[in-house]
Amino acid sequence: MEILISNWSNVEFVPKKYIFPLERRPGKIEFPVCHDIPLIDLANNHPTDTIQQVIKACQEFGIFQVINHGVCENLMDDTMNIYKEFFKLPGEYKAKFYSNDINKSCRLCSSTLAYDTEEFHYWRDNFTHHCYPLEEYIMTWPNKPTKYREVVSEYSIETRKLLYKILDMICKGLALKSGYFEGEVSKTNVISVNNHIPCPNPSLTLGMPVHSDPNLITLLQQCDVPGLQILKDGKWIGVQPIPHAIVLIPGLQLKVISNDMFITPVHRVVTHAKEARTTIGVFLGPSPESLIKPATALVCTKPMFRAFTYPEFLKTFTAGAKCDAQFALNHFRNKT
């Protein structure tokens, strides 16, 4: 069978390799949408209040949405359309980018990086590439659709600005020294786009694994088709797609730097029976040389975690391809 699901046509049933065991299936897709997830207006005339809203969201939910964020709505629409076009391109063209090599700076894969060895496949294609410094990576990007490099380069610049704006607000809210999140701790910048075709039976499979983000902070542009869910109080709840709102998720590195004050939510993606779903993720993360540890200003007696490098964390996080956030955190957690 063709590996990339975006190349499939007339899908009438879920192939066996995509059917999860009973205990891992989402079951009947009737999960409630959570209306309590914070929606923060960044154009609020009271910046101190906005900063406190961001801090509270990071502590109570580990996820929030922002509006009036400064990323042009037309640019958001153009970028989403570019990616929808990309996944509709002929398989022969997309095959140029297919790779399971995690070190490749521009790659297309299906399910997860362990497609050839994993027991069950996820219902998605994923396209990921680095985008900072822009001049270093842009020539490795697709030249189709025609305006891909033009549109996506502008999008990567504008979303990076927004992420730094959020990090600056967090910096002020935690009373950290100015520029704390600049430099090596946020050097890597990756765009990761998921494409999910309609699934004949969404109750049998998943669009993405149950996971927490290992990086510093994540920005997500949803489409109008629901699918993202977070685990809250033992229940899966949907994150409502709001037109031109942007989802922010503090990653595990930010949880460590906050000395365990912040939540990094467990989340997953379910599929849709009738609609295709494309989402654009932008990930800021530390460089390999960056030393991650709780911010000194936030440690009253003893830091909750010992210092580590990002590669050390990722090695523990991905051990056995489990991407187990709690296992990784506990590995670096100081004993009480």
XYZ file of C-alpha atoms in Angstrom:
336
model
C 0.000 0.000 0.000
C 1.120 3.563 -0.726
C 2.806 4.945 2.412
C 1.611 8.557 2.131
C -2.088 8.719 2.939
C -2.369 11.993 0.999
C -1.839 9.861 -2.139
C -4.763 7.586 -1.335
C -8.105 7.857 -3.124
C -11.532 6.326 -2.497
C -10.664 5.115 1.012
C -13.555 2.870 2.096
C -12.112 1.148 5.160
C -9.359 1.561 7.735
C -6.405 -0.700 6.827
C -5.434 -3.213 9.501
C -2.121 -1.497 10.340
C -4.028 1.683 11.255
C -6.470 -0.016 13.637
C -5.342 0.450 17.230
C -5.877 -2.030 20.073
C -9.135 -1.540 21.957
C -7.492 0.166 24.933
C -5.837 2.774 22.681
C -8.715 3.547 20.344
C -10.581 6.834 20.794
C -13.907 5.018 20.488
C -17.055 6.967 19.685
C -16.008 10.479 18.700
C -18.321 12.543 20.889
C -15.855 14.360 23.104
C -16.976 17.717 24.528
C -15.348 20.940 23.420
C -13.863 22.780 26.375
C -15.068 26.376 26.535
C -12.854 27.129 29.538
C -9.572 27.098 27.613
C -8.379 30.715 27.873
C -8.864 32.987 24.860
C -6.553 35.968 25.292
C -6.819 39.231 23.373
C -3.291 40.531 22.822
C -4.662 43.934 21.824
C -5.930 44.473 25.359
C -5.178 48.009 26.540
C -4.002 46.677 29.898
C -0.766 44.764 29.154
C -0.178 43.834 32.804
C -3.560 42.097 32.896
C -2.767 40.287 29.642
C 0.546 39.043 31.014
C -1.185 37.676 34.089
C -3.754 35.935 31.882
C -0.910 34.223 30.005
C 0.810 33.125 33.223
C -2.464 31.824 34.685
C -3.204 29.882 31.481
C 0.254 28.287 31.579
C -0.289 27.252 35.201
C -3.874 26.011 34.999
C -4.302 24.641 31.464
C -0.925 24.602 29.757
C -2.698 25.754 26.607
C -4.417 28.945 25.472
C -5.557 30.706 22.320
C -4.752 34.260 21.273
C -6.538 36.734 19.029
C -5.365 40.124 17.698
C -1.928 38.534 17.746
C -0.358 40.466 14.855
C -0.109 37.655 12.302
C -2.067 38.850 9.261
C -5.233 36.843 8.609
C -4.562 36.843 4.857
C -1.092 35.423 5.498
C -2.598 32.706 7.700
C -5.104 31.815 4.965
C -2.471 31.861 2.213
C -0.157 29.601 4.206
C -2.918 27.127 4.998
C -3.910 27.029 1.325
C -0.278 26.489 0.293
C -0.062 23.410 2.503
C -3.398 22.028 1.343
C -2.099 22.368 -2.228
C 1.217 20.763 -1.300
C -0.410 17.589 -0.010
C -2.491 17.364 -3.209
C 0.595 17.439 -5.445
C 1.512 14.283 -7.394
C 3.114 11.535 -5.363
C 6.210 11.631 -7.570
C 6.974 15.186 -6.494
C 6.289 14.622 -2.793
C 8.499 11.512 -2.884
C 11.522 13.823 -3.277
C 11.028 14.917 0.316
C 10.097 11.584 1.865
C 12.504 10.473 4.585
C 12.566 8.845 8.011
C 15.853 10.558 8.834
C 15.128 12.885 11.744
C 18.326 14.834 10.992
C 17.148 15.858 7.523
C 16.273 19.561 7.596
C 13.320 19.208 5.197
C 11.387 15.952 5.210
C 8.018 14.384 4.565
C 6.968 11.284 6.456
C 3.847 9.292 7.232
C 2.486 8.241 10.608
C 5.692 8.655 12.673
C 9.411 8.466 11.980
C 9.302 4.778 12.883
C 6.902 3.827 10.074
C 8.823 0.699 9.050
C 9.065 -0.698 12.567
C 6.007 0.619 14.425
C 3.226 -1.818 15.212
C 0.408 0.592 14.327
C 0.319 3.605 12.016
C -1.194 7.008 12.730
C -3.632 8.516 10.247
C -1.488 11.401 9.038
C 1.224 12.669 6.737
C 3.688 15.118 8.249
C 5.884 17.687 6.520
C 8.601 19.320 8.626
C 11.404 21.726 7.873
C 13.705 24.133 9.656
C 13.154 27.827 9.029
C 15.762 29.713 11.057
C 18.106 31.132 9.962
C 15.922 31.516 6.887
C 18.767 31.967 4.405
C 20.329 28.716 5.571
C 17.290 26.544 4.894
C 14.969 28.169 2.337
C 16.656 26.584 -0.692
C 15.884 23.123 0.705
C 12.147 23.891 0.763
C 9.742 22.859 -2.036
C 9.410 25.142 -5.046
C 5.863 23.892 -5.553
C 3.230 25.198 -5.060
C 4.664 28.180 -6.909
C 4.617 30.671 -4.022
C 5.627 28.187 -1.326
C 8.936 29.822 -0.407
C 7.572 33.349 -0.616
C 4.520 32.710 1.567
C 6.029 30.286 4.081
C 9.121 32.439 4.654
C 6.909 35.411 5.589
C 4.778 33.144 7.781
C 7.833 31.764 9.584
C 9.106 35.290 10.281
C 5.772 36.557 11.596
C 5.024 33.522 13.769
C 8.538 33.638 15.226
C 7.885 37.265 16.212
C 4.653 36.193 17.916
C 6.357 33.380 19.809
C 8.989 35.794 21.101
C 6.249 38.214 22.082
C 4.603 35.474 24.163
C 7.952 34.470 25.678
C 8.631 38.100 26.585
C 5.263 38.258 28.342
C 6.106 35.055 30.234
C 9.497 36.531 31.112
C 7.847 39.625 32.601
C 5.143 37.593 34.313
C 7.744 35.418 36.062
C 9.921 38.436 36.880
C 12.894 36.994 35.008
C 15.661 39.184 33.647
C 14.900 40.811 30.300
C 15.741 38.616 27.301
C 15.857 35.412 29.348
C 14.307 33.364 26.518
C 16.468 34.801 23.750
C 19.535 33.111 22.297
C 20.402 29.413 22.564
C 17.343 28.424 24.597
C 15.050 29.285 21.665
C 17.381 29.008 18.695
C 15.781 26.187 16.699
C 12.666 27.078 14.710
C 10.752 24.344 12.899
C 7.498 24.292 10.948
C 5.635 20.989 11.177
C 2.435 20.462 9.200
C 0.043 17.549 9.685
C -2.387 16.434 7.012
C -5.213 14.022 7.808
C -7.475 12.760 5.034
C -11.078 11.787 5.902
C -11.149 8.519 7.839
C -13.899 5.933 7.185
C -14.038 4.988 10.887
C -12.512 7.564 13.280
C -13.271 5.375 16.306
C -10.548 2.881 15.296
C -7.483 5.039 14.805
C -5.670 8.220 15.839
C -4.314 11.140 13.849
C -1.415 11.713 16.254
C -0.001 9.930 19.298
C -0.860 10.814 22.861
C 2.063 13.077 23.767
C 3.423 16.259 25.314
C 5.621 18.659 23.342
C 9.312 18.291 24.286
C 10.396 21.709 22.979
C 10.237 25.194 24.555
C 6.931 26.492 23.154
C 4.560 25.564 20.321
C 2.334 27.685 18.103
C -0.523 25.956 16.277
C -2.803 27.206 13.529
C -5.863 24.980 13.365
C -8.216 24.660 10.425
C -11.994 24.737 10.929
C -12.192 20.952 11.405
C -11.979 19.820 15.064
C -9.528 17.132 16.146
C -7.072 18.471 18.735
C -7.834 17.207 22.251
C -6.143 17.699 25.605
C -6.347 15.436 28.635
C -7.927 17.457 31.441
C -8.926 15.927 34.781
C -8.767 12.452 33.276
C -11.031 13.271 30.320
C -10.321 14.076 26.682
C -11.716 17.472 25.718
C -11.625 19.225 22.368
C -9.811 22.479 21.655
C -12.346 24.526 19.710
C -11.135 25.859 16.349
C -11.667 29.628 16.368
C -11.198 31.408 13.022
C -7.754 33.067 12.872
C -7.029 32.415 16.550
C -3.661 30.830 17.314
C -3.099 28.093 19.891
C -0.067 28.345 22.209
C 1.300 25.357 24.148
C 4.172 25.640 26.646
C 6.603 22.763 26.029
C 8.415 20.568 28.514
C 11.509 22.810 28.488
C 9.372 25.736 29.633
C 7.924 23.536 32.379
C 11.467 22.852 33.601
C 12.567 26.499 33.370
C 9.462 27.557 35.328
C 10.604 25.134 38.064
C 7.476 23.013 37.574
C 5.066 25.966 37.807
C 3.745 25.476 34.277
C 1.705 22.640 32.788
C 2.620 20.994 29.510
C -0.617 19.304 28.447
C -0.963 15.749 27.245
C -2.737 15.947 23.902
C -3.663 13.934 20.828
C -5.493 14.266 17.499
C -8.553 12.318 16.438
C -9.674 11.934 12.830
C -12.795 13.086 11.002
C -15.093 10.925 8.890
C -15.934 13.455 6.192
C -13.450 16.321 6.294
C -9.714 16.531 5.645
C -7.781 18.335 8.358
C -4.543 20.307 7.965
C -2.775 22.063 10.841
C 0.397 24.165 10.945
C 2.679 23.901 13.946
C 5.635 26.181 14.651
C 8.088 24.941 17.277
C 10.755 26.926 19.123
C 13.341 24.844 20.919
C 16.804 24.975 22.446
C 20.015 24.495 20.500
C 22.029 21.341 21.262
C 24.477 23.467 23.258
C 21.858 25.093 25.475
C 21.833 24.114 29.154
C 18.268 23.735 30.440
C 17.552 24.209 34.137
C 15.065 25.958 36.409
C 15.452 29.739 36.372
C 17.422 30.739 39.469
C 14.913 33.507 40.284
C 12.160 30.883 40.598
C 14.006 28.561 42.980
C 13.171 29.212 46.634
C 15.011 26.316 48.253
C 15.925 23.568 45.800
C 15.449 23.356 42.013
C 12.877 20.762 40.955
C 15.115 19.569 38.106
C 18.835 19.165 37.544
C 20.485 20.838 34.559
C 20.669 19.019 31.217
C 21.218 19.637 27.521
C 18.384 19.343 25.029
C 19.913 16.276 23.298
C 20.133 14.563 26.709
C 16.436 15.231 27.255
C 15.391 14.066 23.787
C 17.363 10.836 24.175
C 15.454 10.040 27.360
C 12.144 11.321 25.951
C 12.313 9.127 22.852
C 13.790 6.041 24.556
C 12.088 3.036 23.009
C 10.172 5.482 20.744
C 7.707 6.015 23.607
C 7.944 9.825 23.835
C 7.057 9.524 27.513
C 7.059 13.010 29.043
C 6.653 11.871 32.635
C 9.465 9.345 32.340
C 11.768 11.989 30.861
C 10.886 14.595 33.486
C 11.353 12.130 36.330
C 14.767 11.181 34.936
C 15.944 14.766 35.456
C 13.864 15.554 38.546
C 15.783 16.175 41.754
C 14.955 13.815 44.595
C 13.196 15.449 47.529
